[in-house]
Tab-separated table of C-alpha atoms in Angstrom:
chain	number	residue	atom	x	y	z
S	1	MET	CA	11.880	26.831	12.545
S	2	ASP	CA	15.082	24.952	11.659
S	3	THR	CA	15.504	21.370	13.154
S	4	LEU	CA	19.021	19.889	13.773
S	5	LEU	CA	19.298	16.172	14.056
S	6	ARG	CA	22.594	15.816	15.798
S	7	GLY	CA	24.926	12.775	15.913
S	8	GLY	CA	22.531	10.129	14.481
S	9	ARG	CA	23.447	7.128	12.348
S	10	VAL	CA	22.415	8.796	9.023
S	11	ILE	CA	21.275	6.012	6.316
S	12	ASP	CA	20.861	7.120	2.620
S	13	PRO	CA	20.021	4.469	0.305
S	14	LYS	CA	20.517	6.592	-2.688
S	15	THR	CA	24.169	7.136	-2.265
S	16	GLY	CA	24.690	3.755	-0.161
S	17	SER	CA	25.986	5.871	2.718
S	18	ASP	CA	25.829	4.909	6.397
S	19	ARG	CA	27.511	7.148	8.621
S	20	ILE	CA	27.318	9.131	12.134
S	21	SER	CA	26.422	12.585	10.941
S	22	ASP	CA	24.120	15.877	11.855
S	23	VAL	CA	21.015	16.376	9.496
S	24	LEU	CA	19.690	20.127	9.393
S	25	ILE	CA	16.265	20.698	8.027
S	26	SER	CA	15.204	24.130	6.976
S	27	GLU	CA	12.063	25.310	5.137
S	28	GLY	CA	10.874	21.743	4.685
S	29	ARG	CA	14.019	20.467	3.145
S	30	ILE	CA	17.357	19.034	3.994
S	31	ALA	CA	19.769	21.791	4.129
S	32	GLU	CA	22.808	20.204	5.058
S	33	ILE	CA	24.322	17.016	6.097
S	34	GLY	CA	27.954	16.546	7.842
S	35	SER	CA	29.445	16.388	11.184
S	36	GLY	CA	29.653	19.257	13.686
S	37	ILE	CA	27.040	21.361	11.746
S	38	ALA	CA	26.678	24.854	13.807
S	39	THR	CA	23.135	25.012	15.370
S	40	PRO	CA	21.159	28.021	13.591
S	41	GLU	CA	19.643	30.662	16.010
S	42	ALA	CA	16.462	29.090	17.227
S	43	ALA	CA	16.613	25.907	15.969
S	44	THR	CA	15.140	22.884	17.388
S	45	VAL	CA	17.855	20.459	18.214
S	46	ILE	CA	17.158	16.676	18.535
S	47	GLU	CA	19.950	14.601	19.928
S	48	ALA	CA	19.893	11.522	17.675
S	49	GLU	CA	22.973	9.698	19.327
S	50	GLY	CA	22.137	5.854	19.074
S	51	LEU	CA	19.436	6.093	16.619
S	52	ILE	CA	18.884	5.671	12.961
S	53	VAL	CA	18.025	8.611	10.717
S	54	GLY	CA	16.460	7.641	7.412
S	55	PRO	CA	14.260	8.874	4.656
S	56	GLY	CA	10.487	8.377	5.676
S	57	PHE	CA	8.833	5.080	4.348
S	58	VAL	CA	6.875	5.383	1.021
S	59	ASP	CA	3.813	3.200	0.780
S	60	LEU	CA	2.645	2.581	-2.655
S	61	HIS	CA	-0.390	0.542	-1.193
S	62	SER	CA	-2.442	2.264	1.361
S	63	HIS	CA	-6.186	2.593	1.628
S	64	VAL	CA	-6.474	4.796	4.669
S	65	HIS	CA	-7.775	8.061	3.783
S	66	SER	CA	-8.292	9.358	7.220
S	67	ILE	CA	-6.346	11.254	9.851
S	68	ALA	CA	-6.818	8.204	12.266
S	69	GLY	CA	-5.297	6.146	9.540
S	70	HIS	CA	-2.337	8.242	8.784
S	71	ARG	CA	-1.426	8.619	12.294
S	72	LEU	CA	-0.955	4.907	12.875
S	73	GLN	CA	0.999	4.925	9.684
S	74	ALA	CA	3.232	7.631	10.919
S	75	MET	CA	4.029	5.562	13.960
S	76	ASP	CA	4.923	2.876	11.761
S	77	GLY	CA	7.664	5.125	10.243
S	78	VAL	CA	5.439	6.185	6.896
S	79	THR	CA	5.717	9.719	5.367
S	80	THR	CA	3.970	9.106	2.429
S	81	ALA	CA	0.895	6.916	1.988
S	82	LEU	CA	-0.340	6.441	-1.606
S	83	ASP	CA	-3.474	4.499	-2.780
S	84	LEU	CA	-2.358	3.131	-6.067
S	85	GLU	CA	-3.760	-0.372	-6.358
S	86	ALA	CA	-7.429	0.565	-6.134
S	87	GLY	CA	-6.968	4.337	-6.621
S	88	LEU	CA	-10.149	6.723	-6.292
S	89	MET	CA	-12.076	8.413	-8.864
S	90	PRO	CA	-12.634	11.388	-9.383
S	91	VAL	CA	-8.981	11.979	-8.457
S	92	ALA	CA	-9.410	15.741	-8.289
S	93	GLU	CA	-12.294	15.205	-5.855
S	94	ALA	CA	-10.219	12.754	-3.510
S	95	ILE	CA	-7.029	15.266	-3.632
S	96	ALA	CA	-9.291	18.149	-2.765
S	97	ARG	CA	-10.951	16.354	0.131
S	98	ALA	CA	-7.887	15.247	1.764
S	99	GLY	CA	-6.468	18.588	1.476
S	100	ARG	CA	-9.696	20.372	3.192
S	101	GLU	CA	-9.363	17.682	6.078
S	102	GLY	CA	-5.762	17.928	6.471
S	103	ARG	CA	-3.509	14.837	6.517
S	104	PRO	CA	-0.723	14.054	8.517
S	105	LEU	CA	1.312	12.310	5.643
S	106	ASN	CA	1.557	13.122	2.004
S	107	TYR	CA	-1.256	11.392	-0.006
S	108	GLY	CA	-2.167	10.823	-3.708
S	109	PHE	CA	-4.019	8.307	-5.919
S	110	SER	CA	-3.977	6.320	-8.952
S	111	ALA	CA	-6.875	6.405	-11.729
S	112	SER	CA	-9.515	3.747	-10.631
S	113	TRP	CA	-10.079	1.262	-13.290
S	114	SER	CA	-12.866	-0.507	-11.432
S	115	GLN	CA	-14.827	2.713	-10.731
S	116	ALA	CA	-14.375	3.763	-14.678
S	117	ARG	CA	-15.648	0.476	-15.704
S	118	ALA	CA	-18.505	0.808	-13.276
S	119	TYR	CA	-19.322	3.934	-14.898
S	120	ALA	CA	-18.994	2.790	-18.281
S	121	HIS	CA	-20.949	-0.278	-17.806
S	122	LEU	CA	-23.601	0.845	-15.105
S	123	GLU	CA	-23.680	4.748	-15.447
S	124	ARG	CA	-22.508	4.083	-11.774
S	125	VAL	CA	-21.401	7.592	-10.912
S	126	PRO	CA	-17.934	7.461	-9.256
S	127	VAL	CA	-17.522	8.544	-5.495
S	128	ALA	CA	-14.221	9.360	-4.174
S	129	ASP	CA	-14.292	7.233	-1.340
S	130	PHE	CA	-12.996	3.708	-0.382
S	131	THR	CA	-16.045	2.410	1.134
S	132	ALA	CA	-17.744	2.804	-2.256
S	133	SER	CA	-14.994	1.094	-3.849
S	134	MET	CA	-15.541	-1.678	-1.441
S	135	ASP	CA	-19.191	-2.102	-2.072
S	136	LEU	CA	-18.558	-2.181	-5.715
S	137	LEU	CA	-16.406	-5.255	-5.475
S	138	GLY	CA	-19.184	-7.721	-4.971
S	139	ASN	CA	-21.447	-6.285	-7.737
S	140	PRO	CA	-20.770	-8.634	-10.830
S	141	ALA	CA	-22.407	-6.310	-13.296
S	142	TRP	CA	-19.004	-4.233	-13.714
S	143	GLN	CA	-16.950	-7.417	-14.017
S	144	ARG	CA	-18.022	-8.735	-17.265
S	145	SER	CA	-16.087	-8.016	-20.462
S	146	SER	CA	-16.534	-4.610	-21.903
S	147	SER	CA	-18.470	-3.815	-25.171
S	148	PRO	CA	-16.008	-2.072	-27.780
S	149	ALA	CA	-18.038	1.361	-26.879
S	150	GLU	CA	-17.657	0.679	-23.137
S	151	ARG	CA	-13.995	-0.069	-23.539
S	152	ARG	CA	-13.413	3.082	-25.385
S	153	ARG	CA	-15.485	4.870	-22.601
S	154	TRP	CA	-13.392	3.785	-19.603
S	155	LEU	CA	-10.248	4.089	-21.172
S	156	GLY	CA	-11.321	7.814	-22.078
S	157	LEU	CA	-12.045	8.124	-18.368
S	158	LEU	CA	-8.748	6.933	-17.229
S	159	GLU	CA	-6.975	9.096	-19.668
S	160	GLY	CA	-8.689	11.919	-18.201
S	161	GLU	CA	-7.815	10.826	-14.659
S	162	LEU	CA	-4.142	10.608	-15.539
S	163	ALA	CA	-4.280	14.391	-16.981
S	164	ALA	CA	-6.127	15.601	-13.799
S	165	GLY	CA	-3.109	14.226	-11.321
S	166	ALA	CA	-3.306	10.558	-10.896
S	167	LEU	CA	-0.312	8.613	-10.406
S	168	GLY	CA	-1.066	5.999	-12.633
S	169	ILE	CA	-3.849	3.448	-12.876
S	170	GLY	CA	-4.936	1.129	-10.271
S	171	VAL	CA	-6.213	-2.234	-11.716
S	172	LEU	CA	-8.271	-4.632	-9.513
S	173	MET	CA	-8.046	-7.247	-12.072
S	174	GLY	CA	-8.405	-10.293	-9.337
S	175	TYR	CA	-11.850	-8.821	-8.899
S	176	ALA	CA	-13.289	-8.995	-12.566
S	177	PRO	CA	-10.832	-12.145	-13.382
S	178	ARG	CA	-13.421	-13.297	-16.253
S	179	SER	CA	-12.920	-10.352	-18.395
S	180	ASP	CA	-11.191	-10.398	-21.782
S	181	PRO	CA	-7.369	-10.258	-21.356
S	182	GLU	CA	-6.988	-8.183	-24.446
S	183	GLU	CA	-8.546	-5.273	-22.163
S	184	TYR	CA	-5.641	-5.467	-19.944
S	185	LEU	CA	-3.304	-4.909	-22.942
S	186	GLU	CA	-5.324	-2.082	-24.013
S	187	LEU	CA	-5.114	-0.377	-20.633
S	188	ALA	CA	-1.382	-1.153	-20.739
S	189	ARG	CA	-0.939	0.488	-23.977
S	190	LEU	CA	-2.680	3.761	-22.579
S	191	ALA	CA	-0.248	3.546	-19.681
S	192	ALA	CA	2.852	3.438	-21.740
S	193	ALA	CA	1.825	6.096	-23.974
S	194	ALA	CA	1.052	8.187	-20.729
S	195	HIS	CA	4.314	7.443	-19.268
S	196	ALA	CA	2.305	6.152	-16.178
S	197	PRO	CA	2.818	2.983	-14.146
S	198	THR	CA	0.155	0.519	-13.701
S	199	PHE	CA	-0.562	-1.138	-10.271
S	200	THR	CA	-2.203	-4.539	-10.671
S	201	HIS	CA	-4.086	-7.070	-8.162
S	202	VAL	CA	-3.435	-9.861	-10.774
S	203	ARG	CA	-6.181	-12.024	-11.571
S	204	GLU	CA	-6.185	-15.738	-10.322
S	205	LEU	CA	-3.056	-18.091	-10.671
S	206	ILE	CA	-3.736	-20.946	-13.068
S	207	GLU	CA	-2.850	-23.221	-9.912
S	208	ALA	CA	-5.949	-21.631	-8.153
S	209	ASP	CA	-8.093	-21.792	-10.972
S	210	PRO	CA	-7.428	-23.893	-14.158
S	211	ALA	CA	-10.400	-21.941	-15.929
S	212	THR	CA	-8.936	-18.804	-15.696
S	213	PRO	CA	-8.672	-16.805	-19.034
S	214	ILE	CA	-5.048	-16.195	-18.587
S	215	ASP	CA	-2.716	-16.603	-15.479
S	216	GLY	CA	-2.667	-13.549	-13.432
S	217	SER	CA	1.193	-13.029	-13.198
S	218	GLU	CA	1.717	-14.233	-16.757
S	219	GLU	CA	-0.675	-11.712	-17.921
S	220	LEU	CA	1.318	-8.866	-16.133
S	221	VAL	CA	4.637	-9.666	-17.568
S	222	ARG	CA	3.038	-10.310	-20.853
S	223	ALA	CA	1.579	-6.747	-20.886
S	224	ALA	CA	4.974	-5.292	-19.756
S	225	ALA	CA	6.988	-7.130	-22.596
S	226	GLU	CA	4.331	-6.218	-25.081
S	227	THR	CA	3.646	-2.646	-24.317
S	228	GLY	CA	6.575	-1.175	-22.524
S	229	ALA	CA	4.495	0.048	-19.664
S	230	ALA	CA	5.632	0.030	-16.162
S	231	MET	CA	3.892	-2.637	-14.407
S	232	HIS	CA	3.809	-3.113	-10.614
S	233	HIS	CA	2.834	-6.454	-9.112
S	234	CYS	CA	0.907	-5.781	-5.926
S	235	HIS	CA	1.245	-7.845	-2.621
S	236	VAL	CA	2.764	-11.056	-4.449
S	237	ASN	CA	2.474	-12.601	-0.933
S	238	SER	CA	-1.259	-12.767	-0.730
S	239	THR	CA	-1.836	-13.437	-4.730
S	240	SER	CA	0.794	-16.062	-5.145
S	241	LEU	CA	0.639	-18.053	-1.734
S	242	ARG	CA	2.281	-21.380	-1.922
S	243	HIS	CA	3.358	-20.700	-5.569
S	244	VAL	CA	5.221	-17.760	-4.847
S	245	ASP	CA	8.453	-19.234	-6.044
S	246	ARG	CA	6.931	-19.840	-9.378
S	247	VAL	CA	5.784	-16.483	-9.781
S	248	LEU	CA	9.131	-14.911	-8.412
S	249	ALA	CA	10.906	-16.902	-11.160
S	250	LEU	CA	8.649	-15.338	-13.687
S	251	LEU	CA	9.120	-12.007	-12.606
S	252	ASP	CA	12.820	-12.636	-12.605
S	253	ARG	CA	12.905	-13.647	-16.350
S	254	SER	CA	10.723	-10.836	-17.213
S	255	ARG	CA	12.848	-8.236	-15.625
S	256	ALA	CA	16.211	-9.900	-17.121
S	257	ALA	CA	14.618	-9.745	-20.469
S	258	GLY	CA	14.139	-5.824	-19.886
S	259	SER	CA	10.618	-5.441	-18.821
S	260	ARG	CA	9.602	-2.548	-16.409
S	261	VAL	CA	8.355	-4.956	-13.571
S	262	THR	CA	8.286	-4.204	-9.966
S	263	VAL	CA	6.368	-6.086	-6.924
S	264	GLU	CA	5.836	-5.699	-3.595
S	265	ALA	CA	4.831	-7.744	-0.402
S	266	TYR	CA	3.947	-7.548	3.168
S	267	PRO	CA	4.721	-9.649	6.043
S	268	TYR	CA	1.433	-11.260	6.844
S	269	GLY	CA	-0.144	-14.579	6.300
S	270	ALA	CA	-3.852	-12.921	6.180
S	271	GLY	CA	-5.151	-10.478	3.852
S	272	SER	CA	-8.417	-8.402	3.867
S	273	THR	CA	-11.068	-7.348	1.345
S	274	ALA	CA	-14.552	-7.334	0.816
S	275	ILE	CA	-16.570	-10.578	1.484
S	276	GLY	CA	-18.145	-10.364	-1.768
S	277	ALA	CA	-14.920	-10.411	-3.982
S	278	PHE	CA	-14.992	-12.914	-6.600
S	279	PHE	CA	-12.353	-15.020	-5.503
S	280	LEU	CA	-14.053	-15.537	-1.999
S	281	ALA	CA	-17.098	-17.356	-3.605
S	282	PRO	CA	-17.389	-20.551	-1.801
S	283	GLU	CA	-16.842	-22.713	-4.817
S	284	LYS	CA	-13.484	-20.757	-5.313
S	285	LEU	CA	-11.810	-21.168	-1.722
S	286	ALA	CA	-10.697	-25.014	-2.436
S	287	GLY	CA	-8.143	-23.346	-4.821
S	288	LEU	CA	-6.977	-20.928	-2.324
S	289	GLY	CA	-6.136	-23.880	0.168
S	290	ILE	CA	-8.889	-22.464	2.398
S	291	GLY	CA	-12.364	-22.851	3.864
S	292	PRO	CA	-15.120	-20.567	5.027
S	293	THR	CA	-13.780	-20.698	8.526
S	294	ALA	CA	-10.552	-18.778	7.339
S	295	LEU	CA	-12.817	-15.820	7.031
S	296	VAL	CA	-13.582	-13.267	9.740
S	297	LEU	CA	-15.617	-10.244	9.477
S	298	VAL	CA	-13.481	-7.040	10.657
S	299	ASP	CA	-16.334	-5.211	12.472
S	300	THR	CA	-18.087	-7.947	14.483
S	301	GLY	CA	-15.308	-10.488	14.863
S	302	GLU	CA	-17.608	-13.231	13.430
S	303	ARG	CA	-15.608	-16.138	12.090
S	304	ILE	CA	-17.580	-17.513	9.123
S	305	ALA	CA	-18.796	-21.004	10.235
S	306	ASP	CA	-19.599	-22.843	6.988
S	307	GLU	CA	-20.689	-22.302	3.187
S	308	ALA	CA	-24.284	-21.388	4.115
S	309	ARG	CA	-23.295	-18.564	6.132
S	310	LEU	CA	-20.712	-17.331	3.791
S	311	ARG	CA	-23.406	-17.185	0.982
S	312	GLU	CA	-25.765	-15.351	3.299
S	313	VAL	CA	-23.050	-12.618	4.258
S	314	ARG	CA	-21.795	-12.388	0.587
S	315	ALA	CA	-25.637	-11.664	-0.497
S	316	THR	CA	-26.665	-9.332	2.370
S	317	ASP	CA	-23.514	-7.366	2.915
S	318	PRO	CA	-21.027	-7.938	-0.132
S	319	GLY	CA	-18.840	-4.882	0.808
S	320	ALA	CA	-18.219	-6.010	4.367
S	321	ALA	CA	-14.468	-6.112	5.202
S	322	CYS	CA	-13.040	-9.498	6.264
S	323	ILE	CA	-9.891	-10.965	7.213
S	324	VAL	CA	-8.904	-13.755	5.077
S	325	THR	CA	-6.054	-16.345	6.480
S	326	PHE	CA	-4.131	-17.514	3.555
S	327	LEU	CA	-0.863	-18.680	5.037
S	328	ASP	CA	-0.449	-19.892	8.795
S	329	GLU	CA	2.504	-17.767	10.050
S	330	ALA	CA	2.859	-20.413	13.075
S	331	ASP	CA	3.684	-23.054	10.136
S	332	PRO	CA	7.235	-23.029	9.440
S	333	LEU	CA	6.718	-23.722	5.701
S	334	ASP	CA	4.063	-20.915	5.425
S	335	ARG	CA	6.545	-18.570	7.039
S	336	ALA	CA	9.221	-19.379	4.463
S	337	HIS	CA	7.000	-18.641	1.787
S	338	LEU	CA	6.278	-15.040	3.270
S	339	HIS	CA	10.171	-14.666	3.900
S	340	ARG	CA	11.060	-15.668	0.382
S	341	ALA	CA	8.462	-12.845	-0.891
S	342	LEU	CA	10.026	-10.245	1.168
S	343	ALA	CA	13.407	-11.234	0.612
S	344	TYR	CA	13.040	-11.352	-3.318
S	345	PRO	CA	15.642	-8.767	-4.789
S	346	ASP	CA	14.215	-5.234	-5.047
S	347	ALA	CA	10.879	-6.192	-3.550
S	348	ILE	CA	9.163	-3.308	-2.150
S	349	VAL	CA	7.470	-3.374	1.266
S	350	ALA	CA	3.778	-1.757	1.022
S	351	SER	CA	1.127	-2.420	3.566
S	352	ASP	CA	-2.205	-2.669	1.837
S	353	ALA	CA	-3.289	-0.718	4.953
S	354	MET	CA	-7.088	-0.902	5.332
S	355	PRO	CA	-9.595	1.912	6.723
S	356	ILE	CA	-10.224	1.631	10.454
S	357	SER	CA	-13.931	1.383	11.286
S	358	TRP	CA	-15.670	1.723	14.648
S	359	PRO	CA	-18.624	-0.619	15.096
S	360	GLY	CA	-21.766	1.087	16.045
S	361	SER	CA	-21.065	4.273	14.269
S	362	GLY	CA	-22.079	2.960	10.717
S	363	GLY	CA	-18.698	1.421	10.071
S	364	ALA	CA	-17.241	5.248	9.331
S	365	PRO	CA	-15.005	7.134	11.722
S	366	THR	CA	-16.729	10.149	13.209
S	367	VAL	CA	-14.727	13.273	12.971
S	368	TYR	CA	-14.278	13.081	16.733
S	369	GLU	CA	-12.843	9.414	16.141
S	370	GLN	CA	-10.640	10.506	13.331
S	371	ARG	CA	-8.966	13.304	15.353
S	372	ARG	CA	-8.379	11.784	18.723
S	373	TRP	CA	-5.178	10.292	20.014
S	374	PRO	CA	-4.694	7.823	21.112
S	375	LEU	CA	-7.283	6.388	18.846
S	376	PRO	CA	-10.693	5.659	20.829
S	377	GLU	CA	-11.123	2.065	21.840
S	378	GLY	CA	-12.943	-0.487	19.726
S	379	GLY	CA	-11.303	0.431	16.289
S	380	GLN	CA	-11.087	-2.477	13.981
S	381	THR	CA	-8.694	-2.880	10.813
S	382	HIS	CA	-6.159	-5.400	9.635
S	383	PRO	CA	-2.834	-5.254	11.704
S	384	ARG	CA	-0.953	-4.506	8.616
S	385	THR	CA	-2.402	-0.801	8.834
S	386	ALA	CA	-0.477	-0.345	11.999
S	387	GLY	CA	2.556	-2.719	11.667
S	388	THR	CA	3.742	-3.599	8.132
S	389	PHE	CA	7.011	-1.562	8.003
S	390	ALA	CA	7.918	-2.195	11.635
S	391	LYS	CA	7.118	-6.051	11.202
S	392	SER	CA	9.174	-5.979	8.315
S	393	LEU	CA	12.235	-4.337	9.971
S	394	ARG	CA	11.652	-6.933	12.970
S	395	LEU	CA	11.735	-10.008	10.775
S	396	MET	CA	14.063	-9.075	7.905
S	397	VAL	CA	16.610	-6.967	9.890
S	398	ARG	CA	16.730	-7.663	13.558
S	399	GLU	CA	15.617	-11.388	13.388
S	400	SER	CA	16.781	-12.833	10.268
S	401	GLY	CA	19.817	-10.524	9.320
S	402	ALA	CA	18.398	-11.183	5.663
S	403	TRP	CA	18.620	-7.250	5.230
S	404	SER	CA	21.075	-4.652	6.586
S	405	TRP	CA	19.537	-1.291	7.633
S	406	LEU	CA	20.860	0.216	4.332
S	407	GLU	CA	18.810	-2.492	2.381
S	408	ALA	CA	15.466	-2.076	4.624
S	409	PHE	CA	15.793	1.964	3.726
S	410	ARG	CA	16.256	1.050	0.237
S	411	ARG	CA	13.419	-1.259	0.114
S	412	CYS	CA	10.970	0.685	2.347
S	413	SER	CA	11.671	4.142	1.059
S	414	TYR	CA	14.071	4.451	-2.000
S	415	LEU	CA	12.591	1.721	-4.341
S	416	PRO	CA	9.011	2.645	-3.943
S	417	ALA	CA	9.559	6.267	-4.674
S	418	ARG	CA	11.696	5.436	-7.965
S	419	VAL	CA	8.550	3.496	-9.227
S	420	LEU	CA	7.114	7.041	-9.577
S	421	ASP	CA	9.938	9.033	-10.862
S	422	GLU	CA	8.447	9.246	-14.426
S	423	ALA	CA	5.057	9.855	-13.507
S	424	SER	CA	5.589	12.527	-10.736
S	425	PRO	CA	8.694	14.524	-10.640
S	426	ALA	CA	8.004	15.532	-7.057
S	427	MET	CA	8.608	12.140	-6.080
S	428	ARG	CA	12.214	12.443	-7.188
S	429	ALA	CA	12.941	14.463	-3.877
S	430	LYS	CA	11.667	11.649	-1.766
S	431	GLY	CA	13.132	8.372	-0.467
S	432	HIS	CA	16.585	9.579	0.066
S	433	LEU	CA	18.664	11.788	2.337
S	434	THR	CA	20.563	14.279	0.138
S	435	VAL	CA	20.927	17.875	0.444
S	436	GLY	CA	17.742	19.413	-1.245
S	437	ALA	CA	15.627	16.608	-0.869
S	438	ASP	CA	12.327	16.778	0.861
S	439	ALA	CA	12.674	16.515	4.706
S	440	ASP	CA	10.552	13.484	5.166
S	441	ILE	CA	12.632	11.693	7.516
S	442	VAL	CA	12.146	9.058	10.246
S	443	VAL	CA	14.246	8.627	13.128
S	444	LEU	CA	13.736	5.329	14.893
S	445	ASP	CA	15.446	3.199	17.748
S	446	PRO	CA	17.055	0.008	15.847
S	447	ALA	CA	16.873	-1.842	19.094
S	448	ALA	CA	13.195	-0.968	19.919
S	449	ILE	CA	11.514	-0.854	16.392
S	450	THR	CA	8.696	-3.474	16.515
S	451	ASP	CA	5.068	-3.812	15.653
S	452	ARG	CA	2.461	-4.103	18.222
S	453	ALA	CA	-0.878	-4.719	16.549
S	454	THR	CA	-2.398	-8.075	16.335
S	455	TYR	CA	-5.633	-9.650	14.689
S	456	ALA	CA	-7.374	-9.282	18.117
S	457	ASP	CA	-5.848	-5.786	18.969
S	458	SER	CA	-5.275	-4.419	15.218
S	459	THR	CA	-5.106	-0.772	16.275
S	460	ARG	CA	-2.080	-0.839	18.440
S	461	PRO	CA	0.736	1.349	17.283
S	462	SER	CA	4.282	0.254	16.252
S	463	GLN	CA	6.841	1.312	18.599
S	464	GLY	CA	10.554	2.348	18.249
S	465	VAL	CA	9.840	5.448	15.741
S	466	ARG	CA	11.223	8.518	18.015
S	467	GLN	CA	10.615	11.256	15.479
S	468	LEU	CA	8.872	11.679	12.173
S	469	TYR	CA	8.904	14.621	9.809
S	470	VAL	CA	6.872	15.414	6.943
S	471	HIS	CA	8.035	18.395	4.856
S	472	GLY	CA	10.301	19.281	8.069
S	473	THR	CA	7.154	19.435	10.494
S	474	ALA	CA	7.022	16.854	13.390
S	475	VAL	CA	4.292	14.315	13.010
S	476	VAL	CA	5.848	12.096	15.685
S	477	HIS	CA	7.918	13.767	18.493
S	478	ALA	CA	9.586	11.770	21.238
S	479	GLY	CA	7.793	8.415	20.303
S	480	ASP	CA	4.225	10.277	20.251
S	481	ILE	CA	1.777	11.920	17.672
S	482	VAL	CA	2.000	15.545	17.403
S	483	ALA	CA	-1.917	16.093	17.758
S	484	ASP	CA	-2.057	18.980	15.339
S	485	ALA	CA	0.425	18.321	12.840
S	486	HIS	CA	-1.253	17.878	9.510
S	487	PRO	CA	1.581	18.933	7.087
S	488	GLY	CA	0.919	16.188	4.371
S	489	ARG	CA	0.638	17.378	0.675
S	490	ALA	CA	-0.681	16.050	-2.370
S	491	VAL	CA	1.592	14.055	-4.724
S	492	ARG	CA	0.278	14.466	-8.255
S	493	GLY	CA	1.221	12.970	-11.449
S	494	ALA	CA	2.438	14.956	-14.196
S	495	ALA	CA	-0.161	15.835	-16.770
């Protein structure tokens, strides 16, 4: 059935247009844009007067691989949720699994550098599940430098994953920061030859650890310059912290010199990862400007009391998800660091959304929990899962005025989609509102859009998204989830 969005403020970041118009959706695509479009027979008409109609948000960094997680992101305005920093392996299995279960949003994955290395080093058979990836993060055996034979093996595995539909290579370098920097250059050469982007959680900055083999952000821009690969710097806010000005200046110089470097940020002072991560070892925390009490276990809410308790949890449950407060959002100076990361020219909004767990059910959501809406009580995650995009709009458009609405859609929809234009021709139809584009559309109330998730109540959906369409099918209608809507499709890389 066709859908006519009538009389909304239609914003298209591709053409730079911002006007009152109608939008006709037909057969999953935008069929017509203009004033006074005649209503097709049997079409659904949505009165959008006073609302903004724009391309749905494209999240390059989402670790939610469930219906429950996708629904939270849909309420935040997301139409495409891609796991590109970590990736999953085998990618064909990850795509097939999502297709069998159904997804409200479009989905896709990068080739997982960490899982490929674990297979090459340890014969650890990869499992296309993010929990398995989290468990791996605390295992030091895959983190060492590779032998020549091991390096050839994992490079070959990554090449095979790209041929199988991976959208690039996800590189968790921050979790193996003592590995030989030459390996990263080889990986970048592979990516350049395959016309595939890389998505890197950089290794530590020199300020955090003077013993690091190479400054993490310097390594990324060096690889971009030497190989010509498209290099994406993940969550610059949480890897740069109070050194973000130095890192952003470095990226400026790299981009000015012609390197293909892109960057993302999210608007929270706390991150989330496995407590066994290399950089959360007790002896590493001082370099980050924090102590053990900055860590809170997601499932139990336990705040780590001291170094002894941190060592105990890292030894017994290294894959346990934790919240790590790096910057104090109540502190004006720390808040300014976050603002500058988001305000940086062409910085992309990306959530780093985390899985939702229900303590008492083994940490994994049951089918019942995944499909219930509203979500059952007790679900735990990082609030960025539910609120990244709405919070970014609240802070950067409504409160600070740093972005216009057109600029907000450029950073949340258009720019992230363009990162993948070369790797995935299907992405060229996303991130903009032009005739023939995919009907991945968000309709939001500009006065009401805001985040509601907190660290104490992390699964509260954002508010202000009135309608959300994925390939023309309503996933959000009248401000709430359409329970039986699973129109998400796989986004694959070009072989």
